[in-house]
Short mmCIF file of C-alpha atoms in Angstrom, two decimals:
data_model
loop_
_atom_site.label_atom_id
_atom_site.label_comp_id
_atom_site.label_asym_id
_atom_site.label_seq_id
_atom_site.Cartn_x
_atom_site.Cartn_y
_atom_site.Cartn_z
CA MET A 910 51.38 124.92 117.96
CA THR A 911 52.75 128.49 117.81
CA THR A 912 54.70 129.62 114.77
CA THR A 913 57.89 129.90 116.82
CA ALA A 914 57.55 126.26 117.94
CA HIS A 915 56.96 124.90 114.43
CA PRO A 916 59.60 122.28 113.49
CA LEU A 917 60.54 124.15 110.31
CA VAL A 918 61.17 127.34 112.29
CA THR A 919 63.42 125.33 114.61
CA ARG A 920 65.28 123.90 111.61
CA ALA A 921 65.67 127.35 110.07
CA ARG A 922 67.14 128.71 113.31
CA ARG A 923 69.57 125.80 113.51
CA LEU A 924 70.64 126.19 109.88
CA ALA A 925 71.15 129.91 110.44
CA ALA A 926 73.15 129.53 113.65
CA GLU A 927 75.32 126.61 112.58
CA LEU A 928 76.02 127.46 108.93
CA LEU A 929 74.60 130.65 107.45
CA VAL A 930 75.61 133.27 110.03
CA PRO A 931 79.20 132.03 110.53
CA GLU A 932 79.77 131.92 106.76
CA ALA A 933 77.77 135.01 105.70
CA GLU A 934 80.64 137.46 105.18
CA ARG A 935 82.67 134.91 103.23
CA VAL A 936 79.65 134.00 101.10
CA ASP A 937 78.99 137.69 100.43
CA GLN A 938 82.44 137.99 98.86
CA GLU A 939 82.84 134.55 97.26
CA GLY A 940 79.33 133.45 96.29
CA VAL A 941 76.70 131.07 97.59
CA PRO A 942 78.34 127.62 97.54
CA ALA A 943 76.63 124.44 96.39
CA SER A 944 77.09 123.11 99.94
CA HIS A 945 74.74 125.82 101.26
CA ILE A 946 72.10 124.79 98.73
CA ALA A 947 72.55 121.15 99.69
CA ALA A 948 71.99 122.07 103.34
CA VAL A 949 68.82 124.02 102.46
CA LYS A 950 67.55 121.05 100.45
CA ARG A 951 68.14 118.68 103.39
CA SER A 952 66.41 121.02 105.83
CA GLY A 953 62.92 120.57 104.35
CA LEU A 954 62.51 124.34 104.04
CA LEU A 955 62.00 124.17 100.28
CA GLY A 956 58.70 122.39 100.88
CA VAL A 957 57.44 124.63 103.69
CA GLY A 958 54.18 125.53 101.93
CA ALA A 959 54.00 122.61 99.51
CA PRO A 960 51.15 120.04 99.71
CA VAL A 961 51.73 117.22 102.17
CA ALA A 962 50.55 114.70 99.57
CA TYR A 963 53.60 115.57 97.45
CA GLY A 964 56.14 115.49 100.29
CA GLY A 965 55.83 119.07 101.49
CA SER A 966 54.94 120.35 104.94
CA GLY A 967 51.77 122.26 104.07
CA ALA A 968 52.68 124.88 106.66
CA PRO A 969 50.63 128.09 106.96
CA PRO A 970 51.88 131.40 105.51
CA ALA A 971 53.04 132.57 108.94
CA VAL A 972 55.63 129.77 109.03
CA LEU A 973 56.87 130.62 105.54
CA ARG A 974 57.24 134.25 106.60
CA GLU A 975 59.12 133.44 109.80
CA THR A 976 61.53 131.03 108.12
CA ALA A 977 62.14 133.68 105.43
CA GLU A 978 62.98 136.24 108.12
CA ILE A 979 65.43 133.85 109.76
CA LEU A 980 67.24 132.95 106.54
CA ALA A 981 67.36 136.53 105.23
CA GLY A 982 68.72 137.85 108.50
CA ALA A 983 71.38 135.13 108.55
CA CYS A 984 72.56 135.28 104.91
CA CYS A 985 70.46 137.31 102.52
CA SER A 986 72.19 135.86 99.45
CA THR A 987 71.31 132.28 100.39
CA TRP A 988 67.77 133.39 101.27
CA PHE A 989 67.37 135.07 97.89
CA VAL A 990 68.45 131.99 95.94
CA GLN A 991 66.09 129.68 97.83
CA THR A 992 63.14 132.08 97.92
CA GLN A 993 62.86 131.84 94.13
CA HIS A 994 61.87 128.20 94.63
CA HIS A 995 58.58 128.89 96.37
CA SER A 996 56.87 130.53 93.36
CA PRO A 997 57.30 127.46 91.14
CA VAL A 998 56.03 125.25 93.96
CA GLN A 999 52.95 127.43 94.43
CA THR A 1000 52.37 127.55 90.66
CA LEU A 1001 52.46 123.76 90.41
CA ALA A 1002 50.28 123.31 93.49
CA GLN A 1003 47.57 125.33 91.73
CA SER A 1004 48.10 123.79 88.30
CA GLU A 1005 46.07 120.99 86.77
CA LEU A 1006 48.50 120.38 83.89
CA PRO A 1007 50.64 117.22 83.52
CA VAL A 1008 53.89 118.87 84.64
CA ARG A 1009 52.48 119.00 88.18
CA GLU A 1010 52.81 115.22 88.60
CA ARG A 1011 56.33 115.22 87.19
CA LEU A 1012 57.87 118.06 89.20
CA LEU A 1013 55.82 118.98 92.27
CA GLY A 1014 57.04 116.02 94.32
CA PRO A 1015 60.78 116.54 93.65
CA LEU A 1016 60.44 120.27 94.30
CA ALA A 1017 58.36 119.82 97.47
CA ARG A 1018 60.83 117.26 98.87
CA GLY A 1019 63.85 119.45 98.10
CA GLU A 1020 65.30 117.02 95.58
CA LEU A 1021 65.37 119.83 93.01
CA LEU A 1022 65.83 123.58 93.40
CA ALA A 1023 63.87 125.85 91.07
CA GLY A 1024 64.45 129.40 89.93
CA VAL A 1025 62.05 131.85 88.31
CA ALA A 1026 62.18 134.12 85.28
CA TYR A 1027 58.99 136.13 85.18
CA ALA A 1028 59.49 139.67 86.59
CA HIS A 1029 59.73 140.97 83.01
CA LEU A 1030 56.00 140.31 82.64
CA ARG A 1031 55.44 143.46 84.69
CA SER A 1032 56.58 145.57 81.74
CA TYR A 1033 53.50 144.53 79.72
CA PRO A 1034 52.38 145.57 77.10
CA ARG A 1035 56.08 145.40 76.25
CA THR A 1036 56.98 141.75 75.78
CA PRO A 1037 60.68 141.12 76.52
CA VAL A 1038 60.01 137.37 76.18
CA ARG A 1039 57.67 136.14 73.45
CA VAL A 1040 56.19 132.65 73.10
CA ARG A 1041 54.98 131.13 69.86
CA ARG A 1042 53.42 127.74 69.37
CA GLU A 1043 55.09 125.56 66.74
CA ALA A 1044 54.43 122.06 65.49
CA ASP A 1045 56.89 120.49 67.94
CA GLY A 1046 55.91 122.55 70.99
CA LEU A 1047 56.69 126.11 72.10
CA ARG A 1048 59.34 128.58 71.02
CA PHE A 1049 60.69 131.31 73.38
CA ASP A 1050 62.54 134.39 72.13
CA GLY A 1051 63.74 137.52 73.88
CA THR A 1052 65.69 138.56 76.98
CA VAL A 1053 65.19 137.77 80.66
CA PRO A 1054 66.90 140.75 82.36
CA TRP A 1055 67.33 139.11 85.78
CA TYR A 1056 67.68 135.46 86.71
CA THR A 1057 69.02 134.48 90.15
CA GLY A 1058 70.72 131.25 91.15
CA TRP A 1059 72.39 130.38 87.86
CA GLY A 1060 74.62 127.37 88.41
CA LEU A 1061 72.76 126.49 91.61
CA ASN A 1062 69.23 125.83 90.36
CA ASP A 1063 68.21 122.55 88.75
CA VAL A 1064 65.17 123.84 86.84
CA LEU A 1065 63.73 127.24 85.98
CA LEU A 1066 60.16 128.41 85.55
CA LEU A 1067 60.22 130.64 82.47
CA ALA A 1068 57.44 133.04 81.55
CA GLY A 1069 56.58 134.75 78.29
CA VAL A 1070 53.65 136.33 76.48
CA THR A 1071 51.90 134.77 73.49
CA GLU A 1072 50.63 136.58 70.40
CA ALA A 1073 47.13 136.27 71.88
CA GLY A 1074 48.14 138.20 75.04
CA GLU A 1075 48.34 135.16 77.31
CA VAL A 1076 51.03 134.68 79.92
CA LEU A 1077 52.58 131.25 79.69
CA PHE A 1078 54.85 129.64 82.29
CA ALA A 1079 56.88 126.54 81.41
CA PHE A 1080 59.71 124.60 83.04
CA ALA A 1081 63.16 124.19 81.51
CA GLU A 1082 66.45 122.79 82.72
CA ALA A 1083 68.52 125.56 84.32
CA ARG A 1084 71.54 125.20 82.04
CA GLU A 1085 72.81 126.53 78.74
CA GLN A 1086 71.23 124.70 75.83
CA PRO A 1087 70.24 125.43 72.23
CA GLY A 1088 68.26 128.66 72.32
CA LEU A 1089 69.25 129.61 75.90
CA ARG A 1090 72.45 131.44 76.81
CA ALA A 1091 73.35 133.08 80.12
CA SER A 1092 75.44 136.21 80.61
CA GLU A 1093 78.37 136.32 82.97
CA PRO A 1094 77.20 136.71 86.59
CA MET A 1095 76.44 140.35 87.35
CA ARG A 1096 78.58 142.32 89.78
CA LEU A 1097 76.13 144.17 91.99
CA ALA A 1098 76.38 146.48 95.00
CA ALA A 1099 74.76 143.72 97.06
CA LEU A 1100 73.95 140.04 96.60
CA THR A 1101 76.47 139.42 93.84
CA ALA A 1102 76.81 136.13 95.71
CA ALA A 1103 73.33 135.05 94.53
CA ARG A 1104 74.64 134.49 90.98
CA THR A 1105 72.28 136.70 89.00
CA VAL A 1106 72.54 136.65 85.20
CA SER A 1107 70.50 137.72 82.20
CA LEU A 1108 69.22 135.05 79.82
CA GLU A 1109 69.17 135.37 76.04
CA LEU A 1110 66.47 133.27 74.40
CA SER A 1111 66.82 132.68 70.68
CA GLY A 1112 64.46 129.93 69.67
CA LEU A 1113 64.44 127.97 72.93
CA ARG A 1114 62.06 125.08 72.32
CA LEU A 1115 60.11 123.45 75.12
CA PRO A 1116 57.51 120.69 74.87
CA GLU A 1117 53.85 121.37 75.52
CA ASP A 1118 53.97 119.15 78.62
CA ALA A 1119 56.45 121.59 80.23
CA VAL A 1120 53.67 124.20 80.59
CA ALA A 1121 52.55 124.90 84.17
CA LEU A 1122 50.27 127.89 83.66
CA ARG A 1123 48.55 129.66 80.80
CA MET A 1124 46.00 132.49 81.14
CA PRO A 1125 45.18 135.95 79.77
CA TYR A 1126 47.48 138.65 81.11
CA ALA A 1127 44.48 140.53 82.50
CA ARG A 1128 43.63 137.53 84.71
CA TRP A 1129 47.20 136.96 85.86
CA ALA A 1130 48.17 140.56 86.68
CA PRO A 1131 45.93 141.15 89.75
CA GLY A 1132 47.42 138.18 91.58
CA ASP A 1133 50.93 139.39 90.84
CA ARG A 1134 50.02 142.90 91.99
CA ALA A 1135 48.74 141.49 95.28
CA ARG A 1136 52.11 139.85 95.93
CA THR A 1137 53.96 143.16 95.53
CA LEU A 1138 51.76 145.29 97.80
CA ASN A 1139 52.85 143.69 101.07
CA ALA A 1140 56.09 144.08 103.00
CA ASN A 1141 58.69 141.40 102.27
CA PRO A 1142 59.51 139.26 105.34
CA ALA A 1143 63.20 139.59 104.46
CA VAL A 1144 62.97 143.28 105.42
CA PHE A 1145 62.14 142.32 109.00
CA GLY A 1146 64.81 139.62 109.10
CA VAL A 1147 67.62 141.92 107.96
CA ALA A 1148 66.42 144.75 110.24
CA ARG A 1149 66.36 142.42 113.25
CA ALA A 1150 69.85 141.15 112.46
CA ALA A 1151 71.10 144.75 112.35
CA LEU A 1152 69.47 145.60 115.68
CA ASP A 1153 71.13 142.56 117.23
CA LEU A 1154 74.47 144.32 116.64
CA LEU A 1155 73.47 147.26 118.86
CA ASP A 1156 73.51 147.74 122.59
CA GLU A 1157 70.06 147.47 124.12
CA GLU A 1158 69.54 151.18 124.82
CA PRO A 1159 69.75 152.40 121.19
CA ALA A 1160 68.13 149.21 119.89
CA ALA A 1161 65.04 149.22 122.13
CA PRO A 1162 62.97 151.98 120.44
CA LEU A 1163 63.80 150.69 116.98
CA ARG A 1164 62.96 147.15 118.02
CA ALA A 1165 59.57 148.31 119.30
CA ARG A 1166 58.85 150.12 116.05
CA LEU A 1167 59.95 147.09 114.04
CA ASP A 1168 57.64 144.79 116.02
CA ASP A 1169 54.74 147.18 115.50
CA VAL A 1170 55.11 147.56 111.73
CA ARG A 1171 55.72 143.81 111.36
CA ARG A 1172 52.48 143.06 113.22
CA ARG A 1173 50.50 145.44 111.01
CA ALA A 1174 52.16 144.20 107.81
CA TYR A 1175 51.33 140.57 108.52
CA ALA A 1176 47.78 141.37 109.54
CA LEU A 1177 47.33 142.94 106.11
CA ALA A 1178 49.03 140.00 104.41
CA ASP A 1179 46.53 137.66 106.07
CA HIS A 1180 43.53 139.75 105.00
CA PRO A 1181 41.16 137.47 103.04
CA VAL A 1182 40.82 139.91 100.12
CA PRO A 1183 44.36 140.41 98.72
CA LEU A 1184 43.72 143.69 96.87
CA GLU A 1185 41.69 145.45 99.54
CA ARG A 1186 43.31 148.26 101.53
CA ALA A 1187 45.99 148.69 98.87
CA GLU A 1188 46.97 152.20 99.98
CA GLU A 1189 47.39 151.01 103.56
CA ARG A 1190 49.49 148.07 102.42
CA LEU A 1191 51.78 150.36 100.43
CA ALA A 1192 52.11 152.77 103.35
CA VAL A 1193 53.03 149.97 105.76
CA ARG A 1194 55.47 148.57 103.20
CA ALA A 1195 57.22 151.95 102.98
CA GLU A 1196 57.25 152.23 106.78
CA ALA A 1197 58.94 148.83 107.01
CA TYR A 1198 61.67 150.07 104.66
CA GLU A 1199 62.16 153.14 106.85
CA VAL A 1200 62.68 150.99 109.93
CA LEU A 1201 65.10 148.83 107.92
CA ARG A 1202 67.06 151.92 106.88
CA ARG A 1203 67.27 153.20 110.45
CA ALA A 1204 68.28 149.81 111.84
CA THR A 1205 71.06 149.16 109.34
CA THR A 1206 72.31 152.75 109.54
CA ALA A 1207 72.46 152.45 113.32
CA ALA A 1208 74.49 149.26 113.00
CA VAL A 1209 76.99 150.98 110.67
CA VAL A 1210 77.27 153.99 113.00
CA ALA A 1211 77.82 151.73 116.00
CA GLY A 1212 80.55 149.87 114.13
CA GLY A 1213 82.46 153.06 113.36
CA GLY A 1214 85.35 152.85 110.93
CA ARG A 1215 85.28 149.06 111.08
CA SER A 1216 81.99 149.20 109.19
CA MET A 1217 83.87 150.21 106.03
CA ALA A 1218 85.66 146.87 105.85
CA LEU A 1219 84.08 144.33 103.50
CA SER A 1220 84.30 141.86 106.36
CA SER A 1221 81.90 144.00 108.43
CA ARG A 1222 78.54 142.42 109.20
CA ALA A 1223 76.93 145.84 109.65
CA GLN A 1224 78.07 146.95 106.22
CA ARG A 1225 76.86 143.75 104.59
CA LEU A 1226 73.44 144.17 106.17
CA ALA A 1227 73.30 147.80 105.02
CA ARG A 1228 74.05 146.75 101.45
CA GLU A 1229 71.45 143.99 101.67
CA ALA A 1230 68.95 146.60 102.85
CA LEU A 1231 69.79 148.66 99.76
CA PHE A 1232 69.01 145.63 97.62
CA LEU A 1233 65.68 145.02 99.35
CA LEU A 1234 64.59 148.59 98.54
CA VAL A 1235 64.31 147.66 94.86
CA GLN A 1236 63.77 143.90 94.90
CA GLY A 1237 60.33 143.07 93.45
CA GLN A 1238 59.70 146.76 92.78
CA THR A 1239 56.86 147.83 90.47
CA THR A 1240 55.83 151.25 89.21
CA GLU A 1241 53.11 151.33 91.84
CA THR A 1242 55.35 150.42 94.77
CA ARG A 1243 58.11 152.78 93.58
CA THR A 1244 55.68 155.70 93.39
CA ALA A 1245 54.28 154.99 96.84
CA HIS A 1246 57.74 154.65 98.37
CA LEU A 1247 58.98 157.89 96.81
CA ARG A 1248 55.85 159.65 98.05
CA ALA A 1249 56.52 158.39 101.58
CA LEU A 1250 60.15 159.52 101.43
CA ALA A 1251 59.17 162.97 100.19
CA ALA A 1252 56.67 163.32 103.02
CA GLY A 1253 59.41 162.69 105.55
#
């Protein structure tokens, strides 16, 4: 079966065509509605890579990438809320701790939607979120600068650093509770609709059986680095959606360049050694952003003055492209991207 013919790709295309694309401009201004999340849950897309034994589809990475492209190109805000879910699923699939049996099934089947709060770990040795073991479990203190999907997620996977330099991930209910308070949703240049907040942790207590992962930071960091080196599939989805707004003559050369960089990016993503060819991965990643910039700029130019209206699809895609430039950014990827921009 080809990736394009996979049932989950078909479902993603149907969801995009029937719901996400027609509603995208309204969602951009008003927020991702609970009904969109309910539709994503019903679609089976939340379990795309989850183990079949727990109700998931066990699909290969190529299917996850293609469904991500489809959703991001249709409504980047909805894509961004649901994409958080896949990290908790992958974490549980690799875990041998008791929480796996409690949560992996509901997450794989789309009965629950999970969010993540772990990007702050990349600031190590600073520790914005600290974890301390106490007699009745674990205590979390500190600030999570960015948490997406507040009010839409059912559970969150929260990460912190222990006094021994371990990273620790544990599940909590995604709601205000003693020791956990959310800010007002942030107003952002793009994806305000995804309901991003900061979380203040002041003695949040979680039981030991909520822990999904615990390991020294030095063991965890290489795997996280590998995830940031490759081009995000959403880049290709948003670029393709922008090119679809153009006439064929101006779109054709950009479409050819997009197809070429996408092919090279995914070949690197499928390389069996995740940290090999790091410089090449970063260069291809930056090239993908350049194609995204050109595609969305072309869509705005083609739209003329109409592109300045908040109801403009071209303008929304251009703002979403701006967001993708910094989403998941690390010091290493920022440096490589700036170097590519300076080189012209």
